[in-house]
Amino acid sequence: MTEPVSNLQSQLDSGKFVVTGEIGPPKGVNVDKCLHEAEAYLKNSVAAVNVTDIQTAVMRTGSMAVSHLLVSKGIEPVYQMVTRDRNRLALQSDLLSAYVLGVRNVLALTGDHVAMGDHPAAKPVYDLDSVSLLAAITNLEAGRDMGLDTKGNPNQLDGAPRFFKGACVTPCAEEVEPQIIKLEKKIEAGAQFIQTQAVYDPAAFEKFMNRISHLKAPVLVGIVMLKTAGMAKYMNSSVPGVNVPDAIIKRMADAAKEDRQKVSIEICGELVAKMKHCCQGAHLMTLGWDHCVPEIVKAAGL
Amino acid sequence: MIVAELKPFDEIMAMLAGSRKVLVLGCGSCVTVCLSGGQKQAEELASLIRLRSQQTGMDITVDVDCITRQCDKEFFDNFKFDPRGYDAVVSLACGVGVGFMSREMPDLRILPGLNTTFYGANTAPGEWKEFCHGCGDCVLAWTGGICPIARCSKSLINGTCGGTNGGKCEVKPEMDCAWLLIYQRLRELGKLDEYRKIRPARDWRKDRGSGVRRLSRQELSQIDEEPRQ
C-alpha cells in the first residue's frame, strides 16, 4: 500500500470510522462565515471537510479557493469537482493548481445540470464525465495528461500530483444496478473512497452495502440534516434517490419549532449509529447547521 | 428527419420590416413531413403576413412557392416564382436550406422562417423527439440503439448519473432518463457487459470541436463534371 496522501486517507486506511463534513462557499466574496464555521465546529470533529463546487448549479465562489483557505487554516478539504462547467483542459489544470495549493482529497462528480440552478441558459460542458475525470486524475498521478505530443505520445508532466480520489453513488436509487455498475467503473478508473447521496433508510443501505461487498473502496454514508418536515417531503418528491421514511418526517413534524434542531441532531445521530456497522464512515451535510456536527458525532456514539 | 418549428410570428414580421415584395418558400422534404415548412404551412404564413400587412399598413405583396429540397441545387429549376424578383424570401426550410440558398443566390435576402430544432422522428400524434445529435462518432452499437449523446441531458457515456428519477431525467419531468433506457435494453439483450466497459473521453473534433465539418469523398469528386468549392 502506498503512503497516504491525506489525513482522510490515513484514517480510512486505519479502519477507524471516519466522519466528514461539508461547507458550501457563499454567493459573493464574504467567505468569513463559512470559514469560521469550519474552524469552530468542523475542525475538531471531522476528518475532512468537503467544499462543494457550484452546488446545484447555483453560481458562487469556487471550491478550489475555499479548499485552499481551509488548508491555510489547518483544516483538510475534500475538493469537489464537477464536470459540468469545465472542459478537460480546465479540469486538469485545476487539479494541478489545487495540488500546488495544498489540496489532496478530490471528489469527482458529474454535477447537477445547469437547468437545476440559477443560470439555466448557460452552456453545459460535460466534456468528461465522472468516470473519465477519475481516469484523468489517475493519469495525472502517473505523470501524464490527456493530450498527446507531436509524436502521438502522452504529454509528460513536470512534476505529478498525488490525490486521494473519491466518487459518489446513490444507494437508494429505484434501479440500483445501473448505479452499482457505474460505481464499479469509477473504482476501476481510480476512485479510492465513496461518499453517498443522502440515506435515511438503514435497511435499504445495508442491502446496498451487501450488494457492493466485492468493492474494496471505503464508503461514507451521506446524511443531509433535515431542517423541517416540509424539507423532508420536498426531498422525497424532488431529490432523486432520496427517500425519507414517514416515521422520520413525523418526528420532524411533531417537534416544536424550537426543538427541531435538537430532533434533527438526534435523527442524524441515530442514523449514523444504525449504519456504522456496515460502512466505513459518515458524510454529514449540515446545510449551514455546521455547529450541530459535534453533537451529531456525540449522538452517534462515536 | 430534420425537425423544425415556425419562428414566432412577430419575429418574422420584424425581419420583414421595409420589405414590399416577399416570397414565402416552402421545402418539400423533412419540414413538410414534420408539418412545419411545406406548401401548406407556407400558404398559412403568407396569409398571416398579408393580414398583418393590411392591418398595419405595411403594404407587403406576398407570393408562395415550394420546391422539393432547398438544400439541393437540382431543384432550383423548379421555382414557379423567380426568387430574384423579391425584396425578401422567407424560407421555410431548415437552416441547411436557408444557408445553401444564401450561398447559391448571394444577391437575395433569404430569411429563416423556422427554428431548426433537431434530428428526430414522429413518436406520437403531434410529437417529435430527438434521436440523433450528429456527433460524428456513432455509439448506438453498444447502447442498445438509444443515443446517450442526443438523449441524455448531459451526453454522458458511462452510465446513469444521480439525477435519474423514477425513469425520468431530473432536468425535465417529461424526459426519459436515456441511461436507464439503455441499461434496461442492454439487460434485455443480455449485453450488460457493454454497460460495464469504461468508455474513454470522447473526441469532440468529430462533433463541433474543431469547427465546421466537411465530408470529402475522393472517388466521387473525380467524376464530378464541375468541381464544387
Short mmCIF file of C-alpha atoms in Angstrom, two decimals, chain A residues 77-296:
data_model
loop_
_atom_site.label_atom_id
_atom_site.label_comp_id
_atom_site.label_asym_id
_atom_site.label_seq_id
_atom_site.Cartn_x
_atom_site.Cartn_y
_atom_site.Cartn_z
CA PRO A 77 -10.59 19.84 2.47
CA VAL A 78 -12.21 17.40 0.08
CA TYR A 79 -12.14 19.40 -3.12
CA GLN A 80 -15.34 18.64 -5.02
CA MET A 81 -15.01 18.87 -8.74
CA VAL A 82 -17.87 18.64 -11.25
CA THR A 83 -17.55 18.15 -14.99
CA ARG A 84 -20.47 20.44 -15.80
CA ASP A 85 -18.58 23.71 -16.11
CA ARG A 86 -15.09 22.99 -17.36
CA ASN A 87 -13.55 21.01 -20.20
CA ARG A 88 -10.60 18.65 -19.85
CA LEU A 89 -8.06 21.44 -20.23
CA ALA A 90 -9.53 23.39 -17.33
CA LEU A 91 -10.19 20.33 -15.16
CA GLN A 92 -6.65 19.01 -15.45
CA SER A 93 -5.21 22.47 -14.94
CA ASP A 94 -7.40 22.99 -11.86
CA LEU A 95 -6.25 19.66 -10.46
CA LEU A 96 -2.62 20.74 -10.76
CA SER A 97 -3.49 24.14 -9.31
CA ALA A 98 -5.37 22.60 -6.40
CA TYR A 99 -2.43 20.33 -5.71
CA VAL A 100 0.06 23.19 -5.55
CA LEU A 101 -2.35 24.97 -3.20
CA GLY A 102 -2.17 22.04 -0.81
CA VAL A 103 -5.35 20.15 -1.73
CA ARG A 104 -5.01 16.35 -1.51
CA ASN A 105 -8.55 14.91 -1.47
CA VAL A 106 -10.69 15.22 -4.61
CA LEU A 107 -14.28 14.12 -5.09
CA ALA A 108 -15.11 13.64 -8.79
CA LEU A 109 -18.72 14.33 -9.72
CA THR A 110 -20.69 14.86 -12.88
CA GLY A 111 -22.57 17.77 -11.32
CA ASP A 112 -26.20 18.87 -11.35
CA HIS A 113 -27.36 20.04 -14.73
CA VAL A 114 -27.38 23.81 -15.32
CA ALA A 115 -31.16 23.53 -15.67
CA MET A 116 -31.34 22.90 -11.91
CA GLY A 117 -29.58 26.12 -10.98
CA ASP A 118 -29.81 29.88 -11.33
CA HIS A 119 -28.12 30.15 -14.74
CA PRO A 120 -30.28 27.76 -16.76
CA ALA A 121 -29.31 29.43 -20.05
CA ALA A 122 -25.62 28.53 -19.56
CA LYS A 123 -23.98 26.07 -21.93
CA PRO A 124 -23.39 22.79 -20.08
CA VAL A 125 -19.91 21.39 -20.75
CA TYR A 126 -19.67 17.71 -19.74
CA ASP A 127 -16.58 17.20 -21.87
CA LEU A 128 -15.72 14.46 -19.35
CA ASP A 129 -17.99 12.51 -17.03
CA SER A 130 -17.24 11.36 -13.51
CA VAL A 131 -15.59 8.15 -14.76
CA SER A 132 -13.34 9.86 -17.30
CA LEU A 133 -12.50 12.59 -14.77
CA LEU A 134 -11.29 9.92 -12.34
CA ALA A 135 -9.29 8.35 -15.17
CA ALA A 136 -7.80 11.77 -15.92
CA ILE A 137 -6.75 12.23 -12.28
CA THR A 138 -5.16 8.77 -12.24
CA ASN A 139 -3.39 9.71 -15.45
CA LEU A 140 -2.03 12.96 -13.95
CA GLU A 141 -0.73 10.97 -10.99
CA ALA A 142 1.20 8.81 -13.47
CA GLY A 143 2.83 12.00 -14.78
CA ARG A 144 0.78 12.33 -17.96
CA ASP A 145 -2.07 14.46 -19.19
CA MET A 146 -4.81 13.58 -21.67
CA GLY A 147 -3.06 15.29 -24.56
CA LEU A 148 -0.53 13.87 -27.00
CA ASP A 149 2.75 15.31 -28.16
CA THR A 150 3.63 15.68 -31.85
CA LYS A 151 4.79 12.05 -31.99
CA GLY A 152 1.50 10.83 -30.57
CA ASN A 153 2.85 10.02 -27.12
CA PRO A 154 1.16 11.23 -23.92
CA ASN A 155 2.44 14.59 -22.71
CA GLN A 156 4.74 14.28 -19.70
CA LEU A 157 4.20 16.46 -16.64
CA ASP A 158 6.97 18.37 -14.93
CA GLY A 159 6.00 17.01 -11.54
CA ALA A 160 2.97 14.81 -10.92
CA PRO A 161 0.34 15.33 -8.20
CA ARG A 162 -0.98 12.64 -5.88
CA PHE A 163 -4.54 12.72 -4.67
CA PHE A 164 -6.91 10.67 -2.58
CA LYS A 165 -9.68 10.25 -5.11
CA GLY A 166 -13.35 9.97 -4.27
CA ALA A 167 -16.61 9.28 -6.05
CA CYS A 168 -20.29 9.39 -5.29
CA VAL A 169 -23.15 6.87 -5.54
CA THR A 170 -26.89 6.90 -4.87
CA PRO A 171 -27.56 3.79 -2.72
CA CYS A 172 -31.35 4.18 -2.63
CA ALA A 173 -31.99 4.78 -6.34
CA GLU A 174 -35.07 2.89 -7.56
CA GLU A 175 -32.93 0.98 -10.05
CA VAL A 176 -29.75 0.32 -8.14
CA GLU A 177 -27.92 -1.99 -10.55
CA PRO A 178 -27.01 0.72 -13.09
CA GLN A 179 -25.71 2.80 -10.14
CA ILE A 180 -23.59 -0.12 -8.93
CA ILE A 181 -22.16 -0.83 -12.38
CA LYS A 182 -21.22 2.82 -12.72
CA LEU A 183 -19.65 2.73 -9.26
CA GLU A 184 -17.58 -0.28 -10.33
CA LYS A 185 -16.37 1.75 -13.30
CA LYS A 186 -15.48 4.69 -11.07
CA ILE A 187 -13.40 2.43 -8.85
CA GLU A 188 -11.77 0.83 -11.87
CA ALA A 189 -10.92 4.36 -13.08
CA GLY A 190 -9.23 5.16 -9.76
CA ALA A 191 -11.79 6.06 -7.08
CA GLN A 192 -10.42 5.19 -3.63
CA PHE A 193 -13.31 6.30 -1.41
CA ILE A 194 -17.04 6.73 -1.79
CA GLN A 195 -19.34 9.35 -0.32
CA THR A 196 -23.01 8.61 -0.88
CA GLN A 197 -26.12 10.58 -1.67
CA ALA A 198 -28.28 11.15 1.42
CA VAL A 199 -29.59 7.97 3.05
CA TYR A 200 -32.40 7.79 5.64
CA ASP A 201 -33.27 4.12 5.37
CA PRO A 202 -30.70 1.97 7.22
CA ALA A 203 -32.20 -1.33 5.99
CA ALA A 204 -32.04 -0.27 2.34
CA PHE A 205 -28.50 0.99 2.87
CA GLU A 206 -27.36 -2.28 4.42
CA LYS A 207 -28.82 -4.16 1.47
CA PHE A 208 -26.91 -1.86 -0.87
CA MET A 209 -23.69 -2.39 1.08
CA ASN A 210 -24.14 -6.14 0.81
CA ARG A 211 -24.51 -5.81 -2.94
CA ILE A 212 -21.22 -3.92 -3.22
CA SER A 213 -19.26 -6.09 -0.81
CA HIS A 214 -16.97 -7.05 -3.74
CA LEU A 215 -15.80 -3.42 -3.94
CA LYS A 216 -12.92 -2.56 -1.67
CA ALA A 217 -13.24 1.23 -1.50
CA PRO A 218 -14.40 2.57 1.89
CA VAL A 219 -17.91 4.02 1.90
CA LEU A 220 -19.00 7.09 3.88
CA VAL A 221 -22.77 7.14 4.15
CA GLY A 222 -24.24 10.54 3.34
CA ILE A 223 -26.79 12.20 5.58
CA VAL A 224 -28.36 15.58 4.92
CA MET A 225 -29.62 17.28 8.09
CA LEU A 226 -33.36 17.75 7.95
CA LYS A 227 -34.49 21.22 8.98
CA THR A 228 -38.24 20.79 8.74
CA ALA A 229 -40.79 18.11 7.82
CA GLY A 230 -41.51 20.15 4.69
CA MET A 231 -37.89 19.88 3.62
CA ALA A 232 -38.04 16.10 4.03
CA LYS A 233 -41.19 15.93 1.90
CA TYR A 234 -39.58 18.15 -0.69
CA MET A 235 -36.56 15.86 -0.83
CA ASN A 236 -38.81 12.85 -1.32
CA SER A 237 -40.62 14.46 -4.21
CA SER A 238 -37.75 16.32 -5.82
CA VAL A 239 -34.36 14.85 -4.99
CA PRO A 240 -33.71 11.69 -7.00
CA GLY A 241 -32.73 8.62 -4.99
CA VAL A 242 -33.61 10.14 -1.61
CA ASN A 243 -36.33 8.56 0.49
CA VAL A 244 -37.07 9.91 3.95
CA PRO A 245 -39.34 7.40 5.73
CA ASP A 246 -42.66 8.65 7.11
CA ALA A 247 -41.59 7.95 10.71
CA ILE A 248 -38.72 10.43 10.39
CA ILE A 249 -40.94 13.03 8.71
CA LYS A 250 -43.41 12.63 11.57
CA ARG A 251 -40.74 13.20 14.21
CA MET A 252 -39.76 16.43 12.48
CA ALA A 253 -43.40 17.48 12.09
CA ASP A 254 -44.20 16.74 15.75
CA ALA A 255 -41.23 18.70 17.07
CA ALA A 256 -41.93 22.23 18.31
CA LYS A 257 -40.14 24.83 16.22
CA GLU A 258 -37.51 25.48 18.89
CA ASP A 259 -36.83 21.74 19.22
CA ARG A 260 -36.43 20.95 15.52
CA GLN A 261 -32.68 21.29 15.50
CA LYS A 262 -32.36 19.04 18.53
CA VAL A 263 -34.63 16.41 16.95
CA SER A 264 -32.70 16.65 13.68
CA ILE A 265 -29.44 16.07 15.56
CA GLU A 266 -30.98 13.02 17.24
CA ILE A 267 -32.20 11.64 13.91
CA CYS A 268 -28.75 12.09 12.31
CA GLY A 269 -27.03 10.52 15.31
CA GLU A 270 -29.38 7.54 15.27
CA LEU A 271 -28.96 7.04 11.52
CA VAL A 272 -25.18 7.02 11.85
CA ALA A 273 -25.40 4.67 14.83
CA LYS A 274 -27.64 2.27 12.88
CA MET A 275 -25.48 2.23 9.77
CA LYS A 276 -21.95 2.41 11.13
CA HIS A 277 -21.59 -1.36 11.39
CA CYS A 278 -21.87 -1.76 7.61
CA CYS A 279 -19.82 1.19 6.31
CA GLN A 280 -16.54 2.95 7.00
CA GLY A 281 -17.72 6.45 7.76
CA ALA A 282 -20.39 9.11 7.52
CA HIS A 283 -20.55 12.25 5.42
CA LEU A 284 -22.64 14.87 7.20
CA MET A 285 -24.23 17.54 5.04
CA THR A 286 -25.47 20.11 7.50
CA LEU A 287 -26.52 22.88 5.11
CA GLY A 288 -25.34 25.70 7.35
CA TRP A 289 -26.09 23.98 10.68
CA ASP A 290 -22.40 23.20 11.00
CA HIS A 291 -22.46 23.87 14.71
CA CYS A 292 -24.55 20.68 15.10
CA VAL A 293 -21.78 18.39 13.88
CA PRO A 294 -20.07 17.85 17.25
CA GLU A 295 -23.43 16.93 18.82
CA ILE A 296 -24.28 14.54 15.96
#
